[in-house]
mmCIF file of C-alpha atoms in Angstrom:
data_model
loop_
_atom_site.group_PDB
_atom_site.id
_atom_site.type_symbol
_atom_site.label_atom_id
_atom_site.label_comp_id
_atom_site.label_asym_id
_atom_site.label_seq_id
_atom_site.Cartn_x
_atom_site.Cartn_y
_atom_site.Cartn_z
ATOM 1 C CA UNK V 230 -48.093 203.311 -72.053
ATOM 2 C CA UNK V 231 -51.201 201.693 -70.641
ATOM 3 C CA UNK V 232 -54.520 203.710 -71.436
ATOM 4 C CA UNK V 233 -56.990 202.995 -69.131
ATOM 5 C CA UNK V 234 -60.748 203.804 -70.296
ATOM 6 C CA UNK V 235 -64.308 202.954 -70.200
ATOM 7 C CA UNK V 236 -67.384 203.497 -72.737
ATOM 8 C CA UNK V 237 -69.624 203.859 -70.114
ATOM 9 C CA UNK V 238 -68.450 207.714 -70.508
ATOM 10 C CA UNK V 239 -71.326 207.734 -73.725
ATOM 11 C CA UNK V 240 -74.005 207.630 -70.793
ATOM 12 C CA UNK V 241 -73.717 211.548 -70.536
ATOM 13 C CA UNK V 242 -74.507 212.790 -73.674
ATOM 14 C CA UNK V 243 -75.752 216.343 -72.379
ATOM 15 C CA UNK V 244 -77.522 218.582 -75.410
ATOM 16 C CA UNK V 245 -77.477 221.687 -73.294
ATOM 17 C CA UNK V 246 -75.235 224.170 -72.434
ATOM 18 C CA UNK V 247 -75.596 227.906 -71.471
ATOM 19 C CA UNK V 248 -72.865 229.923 -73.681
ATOM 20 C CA UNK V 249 -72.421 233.842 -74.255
ATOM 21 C CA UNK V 250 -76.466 234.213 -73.408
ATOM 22 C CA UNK V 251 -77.686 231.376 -75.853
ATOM 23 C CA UNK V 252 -78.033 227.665 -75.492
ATOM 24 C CA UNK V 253 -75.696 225.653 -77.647
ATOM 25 C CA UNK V 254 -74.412 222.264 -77.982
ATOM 26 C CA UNK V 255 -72.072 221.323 -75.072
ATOM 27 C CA UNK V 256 -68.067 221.736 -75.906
ATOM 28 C CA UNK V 257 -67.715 219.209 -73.538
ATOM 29 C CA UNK V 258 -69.430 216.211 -75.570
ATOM 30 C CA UNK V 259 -68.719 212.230 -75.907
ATOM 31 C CA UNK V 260 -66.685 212.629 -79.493
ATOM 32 C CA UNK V 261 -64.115 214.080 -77.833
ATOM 33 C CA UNK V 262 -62.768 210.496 -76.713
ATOM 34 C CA UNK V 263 -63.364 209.397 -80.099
ATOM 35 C CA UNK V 264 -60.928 211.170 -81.459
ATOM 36 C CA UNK V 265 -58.247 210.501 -78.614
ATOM 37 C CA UNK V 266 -58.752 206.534 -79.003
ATOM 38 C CA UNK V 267 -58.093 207.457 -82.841
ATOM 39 C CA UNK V 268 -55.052 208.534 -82.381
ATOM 40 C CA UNK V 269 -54.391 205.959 -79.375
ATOM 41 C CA UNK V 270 -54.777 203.283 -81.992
ATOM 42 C CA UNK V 271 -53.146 205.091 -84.848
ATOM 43 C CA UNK V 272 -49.704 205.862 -82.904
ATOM 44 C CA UNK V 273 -50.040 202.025 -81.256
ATOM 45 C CA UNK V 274 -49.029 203.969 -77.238
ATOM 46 C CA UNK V 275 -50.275 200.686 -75.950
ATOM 47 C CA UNK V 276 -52.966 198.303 -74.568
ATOM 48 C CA UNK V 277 -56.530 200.144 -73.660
ATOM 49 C CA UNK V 278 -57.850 198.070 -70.914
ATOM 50 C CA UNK V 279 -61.590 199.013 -68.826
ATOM 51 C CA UNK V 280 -61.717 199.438 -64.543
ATOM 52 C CA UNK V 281 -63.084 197.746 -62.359
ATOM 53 C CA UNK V 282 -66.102 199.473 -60.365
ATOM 54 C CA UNK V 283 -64.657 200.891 -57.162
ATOM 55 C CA UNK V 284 -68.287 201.851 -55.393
ATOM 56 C CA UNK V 285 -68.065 204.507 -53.195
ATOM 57 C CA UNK V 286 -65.995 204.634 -50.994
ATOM 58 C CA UNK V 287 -62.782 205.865 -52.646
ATOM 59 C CA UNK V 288 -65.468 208.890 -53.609
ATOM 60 C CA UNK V 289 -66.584 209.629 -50.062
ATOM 61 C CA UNK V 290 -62.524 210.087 -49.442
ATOM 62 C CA UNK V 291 -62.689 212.867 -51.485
ATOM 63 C CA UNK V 292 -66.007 214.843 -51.577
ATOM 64 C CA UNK V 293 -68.656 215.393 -49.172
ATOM 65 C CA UNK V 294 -71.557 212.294 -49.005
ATOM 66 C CA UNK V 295 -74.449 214.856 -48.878
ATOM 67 C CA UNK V 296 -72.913 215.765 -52.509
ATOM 68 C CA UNK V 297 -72.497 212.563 -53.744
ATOM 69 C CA UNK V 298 -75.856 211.341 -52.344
ATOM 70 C CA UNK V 299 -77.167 214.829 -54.224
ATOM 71 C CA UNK V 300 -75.338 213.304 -57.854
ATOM 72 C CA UNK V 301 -76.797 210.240 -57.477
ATOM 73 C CA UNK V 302 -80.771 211.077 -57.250
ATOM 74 C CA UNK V 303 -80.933 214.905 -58.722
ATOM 75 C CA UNK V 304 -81.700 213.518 -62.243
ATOM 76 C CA UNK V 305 -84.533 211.397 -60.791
ATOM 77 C CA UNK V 306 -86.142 213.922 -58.325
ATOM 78 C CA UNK V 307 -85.426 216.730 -61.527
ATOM 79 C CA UNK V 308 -88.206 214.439 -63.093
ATOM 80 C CA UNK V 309 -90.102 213.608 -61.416
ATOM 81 C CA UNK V 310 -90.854 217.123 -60.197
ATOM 82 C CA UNK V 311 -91.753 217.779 -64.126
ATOM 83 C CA UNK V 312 -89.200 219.547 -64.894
ATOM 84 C CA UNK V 313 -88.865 218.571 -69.171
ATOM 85 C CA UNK V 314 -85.488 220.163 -70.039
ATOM 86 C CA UNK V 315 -82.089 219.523 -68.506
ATOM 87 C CA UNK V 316 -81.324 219.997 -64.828
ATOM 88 C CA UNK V 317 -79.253 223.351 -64.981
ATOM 89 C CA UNK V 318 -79.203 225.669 -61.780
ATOM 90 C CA UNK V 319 -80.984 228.695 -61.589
ATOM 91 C CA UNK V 320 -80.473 230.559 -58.072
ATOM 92 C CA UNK V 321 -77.662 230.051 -55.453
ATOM 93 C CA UNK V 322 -76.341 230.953 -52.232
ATOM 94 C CA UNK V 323 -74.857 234.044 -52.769
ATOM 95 C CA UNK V 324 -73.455 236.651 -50.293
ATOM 96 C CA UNK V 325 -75.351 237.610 -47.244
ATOM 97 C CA UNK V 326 -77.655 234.666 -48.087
ATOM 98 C CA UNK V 327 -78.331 231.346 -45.674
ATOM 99 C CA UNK V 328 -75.670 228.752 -46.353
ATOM 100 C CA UNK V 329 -77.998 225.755 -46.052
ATOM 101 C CA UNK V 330 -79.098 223.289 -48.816
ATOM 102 C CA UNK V 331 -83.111 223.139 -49.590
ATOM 103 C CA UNK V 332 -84.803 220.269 -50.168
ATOM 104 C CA UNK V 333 -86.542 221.276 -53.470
ATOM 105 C CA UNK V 334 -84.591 219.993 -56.401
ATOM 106 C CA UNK V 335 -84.465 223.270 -58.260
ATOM 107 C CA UNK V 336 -82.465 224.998 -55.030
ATOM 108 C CA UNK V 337 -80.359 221.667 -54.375
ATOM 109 C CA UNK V 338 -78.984 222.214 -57.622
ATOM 110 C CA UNK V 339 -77.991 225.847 -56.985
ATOM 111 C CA UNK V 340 -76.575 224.851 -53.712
ATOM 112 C CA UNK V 341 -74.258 222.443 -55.343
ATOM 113 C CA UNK V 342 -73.510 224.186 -58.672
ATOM 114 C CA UNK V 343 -70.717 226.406 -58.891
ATOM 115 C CA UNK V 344 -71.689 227.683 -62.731
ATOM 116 C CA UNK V 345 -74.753 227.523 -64.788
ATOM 117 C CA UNK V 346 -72.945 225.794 -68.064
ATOM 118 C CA UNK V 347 -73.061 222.185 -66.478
ATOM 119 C CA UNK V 348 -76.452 220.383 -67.053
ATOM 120 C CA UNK V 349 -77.150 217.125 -65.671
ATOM 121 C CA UNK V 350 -78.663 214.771 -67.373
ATOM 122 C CA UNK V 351 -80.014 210.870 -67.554
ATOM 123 C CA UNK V 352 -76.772 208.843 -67.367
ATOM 124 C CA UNK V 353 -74.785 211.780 -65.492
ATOM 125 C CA UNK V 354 -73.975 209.672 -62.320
ATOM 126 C CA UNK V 355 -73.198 206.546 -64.681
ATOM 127 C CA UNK V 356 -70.424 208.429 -66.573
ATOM 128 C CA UNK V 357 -69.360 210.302 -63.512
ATOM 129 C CA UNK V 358 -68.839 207.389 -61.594
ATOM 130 C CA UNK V 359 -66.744 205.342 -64.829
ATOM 131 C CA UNK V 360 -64.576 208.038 -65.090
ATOM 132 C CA UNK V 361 -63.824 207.823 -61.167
ATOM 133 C CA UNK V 362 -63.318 204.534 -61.159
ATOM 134 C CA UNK V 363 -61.308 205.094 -64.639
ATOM 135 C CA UNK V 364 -58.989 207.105 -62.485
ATOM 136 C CA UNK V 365 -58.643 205.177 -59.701
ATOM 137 C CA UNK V 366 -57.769 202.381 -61.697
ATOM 138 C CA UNK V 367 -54.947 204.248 -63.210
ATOM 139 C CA UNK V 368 -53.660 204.933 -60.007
ATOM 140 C CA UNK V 369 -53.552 201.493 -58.617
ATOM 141 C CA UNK V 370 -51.681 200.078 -61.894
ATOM 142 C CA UNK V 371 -49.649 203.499 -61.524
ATOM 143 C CA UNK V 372 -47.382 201.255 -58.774
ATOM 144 C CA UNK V 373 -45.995 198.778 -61.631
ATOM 145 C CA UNK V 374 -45.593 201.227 -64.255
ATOM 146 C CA UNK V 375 -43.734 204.299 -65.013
ATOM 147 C CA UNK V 376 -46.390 205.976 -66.727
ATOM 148 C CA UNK V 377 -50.337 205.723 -67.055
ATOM 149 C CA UNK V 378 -52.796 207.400 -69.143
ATOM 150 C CA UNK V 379 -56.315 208.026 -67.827
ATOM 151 C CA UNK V 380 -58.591 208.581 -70.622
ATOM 152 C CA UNK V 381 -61.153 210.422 -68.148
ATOM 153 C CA UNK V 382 -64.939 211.911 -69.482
ATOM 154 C CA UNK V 383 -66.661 213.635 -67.799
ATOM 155 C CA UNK V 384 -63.202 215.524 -66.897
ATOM 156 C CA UNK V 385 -62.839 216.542 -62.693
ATOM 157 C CA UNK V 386 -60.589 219.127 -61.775
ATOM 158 C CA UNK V 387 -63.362 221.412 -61.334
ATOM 159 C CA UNK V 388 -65.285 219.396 -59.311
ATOM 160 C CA UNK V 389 -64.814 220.735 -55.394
ATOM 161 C CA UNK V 390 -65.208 219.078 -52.210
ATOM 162 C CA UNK V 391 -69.311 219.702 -52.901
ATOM 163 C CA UNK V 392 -69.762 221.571 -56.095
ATOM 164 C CA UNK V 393 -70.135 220.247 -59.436
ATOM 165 C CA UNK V 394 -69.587 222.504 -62.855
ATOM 166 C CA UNK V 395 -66.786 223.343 -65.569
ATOM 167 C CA UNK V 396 -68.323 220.164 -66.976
ATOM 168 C CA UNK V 397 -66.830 218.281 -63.901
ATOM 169 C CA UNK V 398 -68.760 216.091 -61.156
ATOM 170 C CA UNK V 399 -66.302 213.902 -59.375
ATOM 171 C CA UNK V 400 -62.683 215.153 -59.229
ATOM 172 C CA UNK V 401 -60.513 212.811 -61.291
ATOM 173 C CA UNK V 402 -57.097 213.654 -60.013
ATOM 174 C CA UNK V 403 -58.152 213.843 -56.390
ATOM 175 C CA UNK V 404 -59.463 210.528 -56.389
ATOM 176 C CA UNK V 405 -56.049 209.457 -57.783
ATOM 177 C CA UNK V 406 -53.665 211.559 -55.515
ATOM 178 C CA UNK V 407 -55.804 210.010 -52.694
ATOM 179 C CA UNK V 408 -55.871 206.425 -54.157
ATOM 180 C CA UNK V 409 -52.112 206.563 -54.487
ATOM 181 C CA UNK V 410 -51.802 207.778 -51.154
ATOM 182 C CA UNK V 411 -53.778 204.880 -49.888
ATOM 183 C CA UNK V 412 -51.206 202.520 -51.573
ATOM 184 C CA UNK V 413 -48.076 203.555 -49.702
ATOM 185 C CA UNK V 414 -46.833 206.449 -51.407
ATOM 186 C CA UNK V 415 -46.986 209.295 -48.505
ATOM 187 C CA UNK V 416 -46.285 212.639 -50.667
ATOM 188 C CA UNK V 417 -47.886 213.288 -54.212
ATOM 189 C CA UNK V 418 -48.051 216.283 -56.321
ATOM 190 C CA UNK V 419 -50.566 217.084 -58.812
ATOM 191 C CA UNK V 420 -50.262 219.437 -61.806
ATOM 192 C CA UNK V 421 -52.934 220.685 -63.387
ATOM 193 C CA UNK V 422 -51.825 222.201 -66.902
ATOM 194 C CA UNK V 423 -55.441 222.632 -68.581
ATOM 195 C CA UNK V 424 -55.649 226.646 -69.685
ATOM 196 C CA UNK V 425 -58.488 226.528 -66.854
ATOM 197 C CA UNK V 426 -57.777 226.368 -62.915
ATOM 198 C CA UNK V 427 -58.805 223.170 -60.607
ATOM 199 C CA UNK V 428 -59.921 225.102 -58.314
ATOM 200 C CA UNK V 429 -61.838 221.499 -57.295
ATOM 201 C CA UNK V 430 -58.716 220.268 -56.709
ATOM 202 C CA UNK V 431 -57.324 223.203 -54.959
ATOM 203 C CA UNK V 432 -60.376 223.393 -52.383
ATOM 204 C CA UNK V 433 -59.782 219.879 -52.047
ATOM 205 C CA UNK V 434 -56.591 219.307 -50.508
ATOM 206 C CA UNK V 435 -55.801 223.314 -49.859
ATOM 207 C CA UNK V 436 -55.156 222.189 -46.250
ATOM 208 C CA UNK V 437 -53.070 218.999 -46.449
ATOM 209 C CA UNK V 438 -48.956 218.770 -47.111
ATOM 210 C CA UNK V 439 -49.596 215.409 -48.406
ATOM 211 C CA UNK V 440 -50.459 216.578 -51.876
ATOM 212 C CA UNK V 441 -48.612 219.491 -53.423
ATOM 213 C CA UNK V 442 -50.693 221.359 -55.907
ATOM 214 C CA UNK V 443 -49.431 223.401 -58.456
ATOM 215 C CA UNK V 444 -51.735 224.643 -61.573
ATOM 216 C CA UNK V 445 -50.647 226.740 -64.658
ATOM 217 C CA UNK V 446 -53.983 228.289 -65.977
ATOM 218 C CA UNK V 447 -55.419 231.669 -67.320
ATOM 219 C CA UNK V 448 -55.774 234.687 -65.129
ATOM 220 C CA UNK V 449 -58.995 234.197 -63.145
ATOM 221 C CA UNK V 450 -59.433 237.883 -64.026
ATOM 222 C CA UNK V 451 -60.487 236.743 -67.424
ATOM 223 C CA UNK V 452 -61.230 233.538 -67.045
ATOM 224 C CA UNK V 453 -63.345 230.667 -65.580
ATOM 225 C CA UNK V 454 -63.664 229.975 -62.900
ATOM 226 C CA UNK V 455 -62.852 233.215 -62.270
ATOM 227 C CA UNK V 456 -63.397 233.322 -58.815
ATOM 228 C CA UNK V 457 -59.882 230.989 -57.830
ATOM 229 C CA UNK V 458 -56.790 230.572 -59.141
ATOM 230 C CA UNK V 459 -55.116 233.760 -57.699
ATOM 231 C CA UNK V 460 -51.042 233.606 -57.134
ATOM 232 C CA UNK V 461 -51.129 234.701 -53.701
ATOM 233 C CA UNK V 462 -53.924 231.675 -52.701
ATOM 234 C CA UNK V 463 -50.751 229.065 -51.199
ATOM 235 C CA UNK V 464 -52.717 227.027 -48.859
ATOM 236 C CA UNK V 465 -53.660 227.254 -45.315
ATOM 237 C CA UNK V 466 -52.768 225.810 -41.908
ATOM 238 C CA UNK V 467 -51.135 222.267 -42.747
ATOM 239 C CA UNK V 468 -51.132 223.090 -46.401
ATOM 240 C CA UNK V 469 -49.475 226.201 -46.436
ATOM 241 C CA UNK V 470 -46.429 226.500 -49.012
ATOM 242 C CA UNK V 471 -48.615 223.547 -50.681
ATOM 243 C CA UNK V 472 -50.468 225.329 -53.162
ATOM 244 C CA UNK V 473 -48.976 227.166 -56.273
ATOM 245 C CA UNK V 474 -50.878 229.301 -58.843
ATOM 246 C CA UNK V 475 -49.553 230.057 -61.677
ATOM 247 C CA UNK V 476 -51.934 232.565 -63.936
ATOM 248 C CA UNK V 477 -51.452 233.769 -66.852
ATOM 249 C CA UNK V 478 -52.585 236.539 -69.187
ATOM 250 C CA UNK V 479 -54.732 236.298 -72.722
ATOM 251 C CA UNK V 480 -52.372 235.457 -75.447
ATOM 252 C CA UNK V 481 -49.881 233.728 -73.810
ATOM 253 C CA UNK V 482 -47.157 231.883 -75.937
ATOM 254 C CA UNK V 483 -45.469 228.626 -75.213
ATOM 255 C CA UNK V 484 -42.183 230.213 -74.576
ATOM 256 C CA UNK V 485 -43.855 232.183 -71.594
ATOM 257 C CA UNK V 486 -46.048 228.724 -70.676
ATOM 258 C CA UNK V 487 -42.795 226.903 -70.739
ATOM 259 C CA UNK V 488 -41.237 229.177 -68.325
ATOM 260 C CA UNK V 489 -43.991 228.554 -66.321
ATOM 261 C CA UNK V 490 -43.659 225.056 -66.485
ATOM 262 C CA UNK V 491 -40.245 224.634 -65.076
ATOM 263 C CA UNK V 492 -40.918 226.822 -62.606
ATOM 264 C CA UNK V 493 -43.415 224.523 -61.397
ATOM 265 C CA UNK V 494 -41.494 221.430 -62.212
ATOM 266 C CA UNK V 495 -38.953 222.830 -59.369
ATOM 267 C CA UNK V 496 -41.782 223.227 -56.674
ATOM 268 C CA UNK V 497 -42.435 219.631 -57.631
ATOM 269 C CA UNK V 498 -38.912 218.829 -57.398
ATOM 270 C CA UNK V 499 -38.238 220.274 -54.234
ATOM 271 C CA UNK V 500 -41.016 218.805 -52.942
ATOM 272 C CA UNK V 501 -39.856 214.699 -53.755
ATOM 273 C CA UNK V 502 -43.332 213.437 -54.040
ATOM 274 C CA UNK V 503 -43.266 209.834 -54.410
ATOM 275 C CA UNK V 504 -45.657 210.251 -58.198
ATOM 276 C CA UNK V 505 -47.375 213.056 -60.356
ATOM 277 C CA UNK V 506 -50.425 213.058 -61.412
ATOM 278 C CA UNK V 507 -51.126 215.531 -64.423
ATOM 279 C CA UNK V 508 -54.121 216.814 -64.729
ATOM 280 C CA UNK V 509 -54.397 216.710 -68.594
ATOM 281 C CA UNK V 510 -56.460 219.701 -70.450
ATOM 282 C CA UNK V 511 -55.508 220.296 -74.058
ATOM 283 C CA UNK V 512 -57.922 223.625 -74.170
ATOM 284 C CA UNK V 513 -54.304 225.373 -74.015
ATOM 285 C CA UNK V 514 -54.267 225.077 -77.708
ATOM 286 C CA UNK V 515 -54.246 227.875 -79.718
ATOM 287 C CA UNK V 516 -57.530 227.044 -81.517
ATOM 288 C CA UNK V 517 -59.366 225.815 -78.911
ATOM 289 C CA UNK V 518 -63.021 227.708 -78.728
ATOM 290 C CA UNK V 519 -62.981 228.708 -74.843
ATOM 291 C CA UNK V 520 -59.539 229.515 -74.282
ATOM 292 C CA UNK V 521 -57.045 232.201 -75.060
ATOM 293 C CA UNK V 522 -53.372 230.568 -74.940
ATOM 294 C CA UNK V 523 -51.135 229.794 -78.144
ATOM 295 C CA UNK V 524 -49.616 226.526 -77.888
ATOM 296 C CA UNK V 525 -49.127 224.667 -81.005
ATOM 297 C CA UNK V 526 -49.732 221.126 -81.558
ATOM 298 C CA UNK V 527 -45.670 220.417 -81.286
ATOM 299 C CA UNK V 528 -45.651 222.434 -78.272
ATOM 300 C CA UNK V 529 -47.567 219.284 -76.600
ATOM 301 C CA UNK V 530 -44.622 216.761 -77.712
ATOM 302 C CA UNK V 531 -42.148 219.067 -76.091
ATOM 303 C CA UNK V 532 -43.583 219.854 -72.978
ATOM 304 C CA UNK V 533 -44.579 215.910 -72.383
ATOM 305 C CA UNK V 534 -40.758 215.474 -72.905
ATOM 306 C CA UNK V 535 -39.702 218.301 -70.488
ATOM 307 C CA UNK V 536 -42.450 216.565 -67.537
ATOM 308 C CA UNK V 537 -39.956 213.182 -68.278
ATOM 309 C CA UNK V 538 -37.505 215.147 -66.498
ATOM 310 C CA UNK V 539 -39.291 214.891 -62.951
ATOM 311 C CA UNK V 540 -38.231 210.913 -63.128
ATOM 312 C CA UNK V 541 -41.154 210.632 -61.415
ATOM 313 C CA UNK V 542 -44.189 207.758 -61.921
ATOM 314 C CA UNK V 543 -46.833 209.743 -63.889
ATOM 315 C CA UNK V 544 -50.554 209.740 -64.184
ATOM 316 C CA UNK V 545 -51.940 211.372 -67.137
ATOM 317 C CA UNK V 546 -56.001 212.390 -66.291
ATOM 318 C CA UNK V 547 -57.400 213.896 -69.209
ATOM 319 C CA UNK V 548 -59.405 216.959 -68.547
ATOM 320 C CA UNK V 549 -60.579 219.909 -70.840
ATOM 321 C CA UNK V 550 -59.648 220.041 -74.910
ATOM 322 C CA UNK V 551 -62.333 221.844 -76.729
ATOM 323 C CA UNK V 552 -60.603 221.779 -80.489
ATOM 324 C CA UNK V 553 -62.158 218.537 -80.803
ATOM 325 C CA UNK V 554 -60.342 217.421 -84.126
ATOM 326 C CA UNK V 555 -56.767 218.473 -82.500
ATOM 327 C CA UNK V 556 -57.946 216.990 -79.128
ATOM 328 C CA UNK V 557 -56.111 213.372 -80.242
ATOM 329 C CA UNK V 558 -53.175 214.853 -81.483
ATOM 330 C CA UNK V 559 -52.735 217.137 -78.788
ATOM 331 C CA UNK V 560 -53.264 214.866 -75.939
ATOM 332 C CA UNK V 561 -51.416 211.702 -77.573
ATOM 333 C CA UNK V 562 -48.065 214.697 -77.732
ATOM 334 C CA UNK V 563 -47.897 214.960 -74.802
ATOM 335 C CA UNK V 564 -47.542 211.515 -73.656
ATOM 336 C CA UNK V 565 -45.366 210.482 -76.559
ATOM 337 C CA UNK V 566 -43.141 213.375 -75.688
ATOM 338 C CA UNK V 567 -43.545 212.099 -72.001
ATOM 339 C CA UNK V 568 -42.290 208.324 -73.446
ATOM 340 C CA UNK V 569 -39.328 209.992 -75.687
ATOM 341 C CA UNK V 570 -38.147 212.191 -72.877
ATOM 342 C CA UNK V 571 -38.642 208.864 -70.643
ATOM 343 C CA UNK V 572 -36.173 206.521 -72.183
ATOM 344 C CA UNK V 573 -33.592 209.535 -72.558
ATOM 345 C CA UNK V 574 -33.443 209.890 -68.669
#
């Protein structure tokens, strides 16, 4: 399987994160591709090969170009308004209040945050943009393949139409559906199986037919983002029937998950999208530090072996993962499984 990557992720190396009232060191943090090219190497899945630079185009398909034009300059107007830590947002638009984006740094950032975790940081928009382009890429070679691996940081799916947070800034496996799209290939599904909703990805295409969307996540009653992921959210005027949630309570085991997963492999199915793209989170593990599912590291292997069974070309984006010495293992399952299950069909 071709692993598409680029170091250019290292750029965003944020050192703050806001966490249970305290500042700690970001979860989300550059070693975690270290130890997925570690075990990328060790198992020998195949070639690891950099993108090309897409500019920005294929990212003004997908979010809004205030936002992007927002990404782009908020770490240099952060400074050079003298601000000396990290650019985290501190007030937003909430109910009642005037929907309209300020033009002092400090209230752009609100505008465009949806949660107060994500800093930005020198070398934000750098690693932002790689991983875009590392996706894209993935699509494009996703037409003479069967199966591609994305090795994405920063990770997207939270990353809406205009909002950054969840550690995401452009969204990953939007840029992909959309790239694949633009090749030819008129219906694609995405599913999202990190313990955490994309509800960027949902608010992206939640009125199109052209991309099915179909998440397995935690209950948003317990968990971030809290605020989306709800079963009875399906999708509105073109893109009703188009969206399925798929929450979950605290605790949940991988025979439950797995149930879930085949129930969303026959949306998918019935569907006949022309590719999947997976948006791959790992932070279902049952050690991970922000998440509350039980999947073992074997669990991985299987369920990459069951998502064989769609006979579909697949896109593997890597999102969340927060057990950072399972995060290899765990990913590199699942697509191993996905190869096994592969040359069974």
């Amino acid at each position: 399987m071709l692993t598409i990557y680029s170091e250019d992720h290292r750029k965003r190396d944020a050192k703050t994160e806001l966490c249970g009232g305290v500042l700690v060191e970001p979860f989300e943090r550059p070693s975690r591709m270290d130890f997925v090219l570690a075990r990328l190497k060790e198992t020998g899945l195949g070639k690891i090969i950099a993108p090309k630079d897409y500019g920005l185009e294929p990212l003004l398909q997908i979010h809004n170009k205030d936002y992007v034009a927002f990404l782009e300059t908020c770490w240099e107007e952060w400074t050079a308004a003298g601000m000396q830590g990290e650019a985290i947002a501190a007030s937003w638009p909430a109910r009642r209040m005037a929907q309209k984006c300020p033009v002092d740094i400090d209230g752009k950032l609100g505008y465009y945050a949806l949660a107060a975790e994500t800093s930005i940081t020198q070398g934000t928009w750098e690693a932002a943009r790689a991983s875009a382009n590392v996706a894209i890429e993935g699509a494009h070679r996703l037409l003479d393949e069967k199966a591609i691996f994305s090795l994405c940081r920063p990770p997207g799916h939270h990353a809406a139409l205009d909002m950054y947070g969840g550690y995401c800034f452009f969204n990953n496996a939007a840029l992909a559906a959309q790239a694949l799209l633009n090749n030819g290939l008129n219906k694609v599904a995405i599913l999202d199986v990190d313990f955490h909703h994309g509800n960027g990805t949902q608010d992206i295409f939640y009125n199109r037919d052209d991309v099915l969307f179909v998440s397995l996540h935690g209950r948003p009653e317990d968990e971030f983002p809290h605020f989306l992921g709800y079963a009875d959210e399906t999708g509105e005027g073109k893109g009703k029937g188009y969206n399925l949630n798929l929450p979950m309570p605290k605790g949940t085991t991988f025979e439950a998950w797995r149930n879930a997963l085949h129930q969303a492999m026959d949306r998918i199915s019935d569907y006949s999208p022309r590719a999947l793209v997976v948006s791959l989170g790992t932070d279902t593990f049952e050690e991970d530090p922000i998440s509350s599912f039980k999947l073992k590291s074997d669990d991985f292997y299987t369920y990459g072996q069951d998502l064989a069974q769609l006979n579909l070309p697949t896109q593997f984006i890597m999102e969340g993962g927060y057990a950072i010495d399972a995060i290899g293992l765990n990913a590199v399952n699942v697509l191993q499984g996905f190869e096994y299950g592969a040359n069974q069909t």
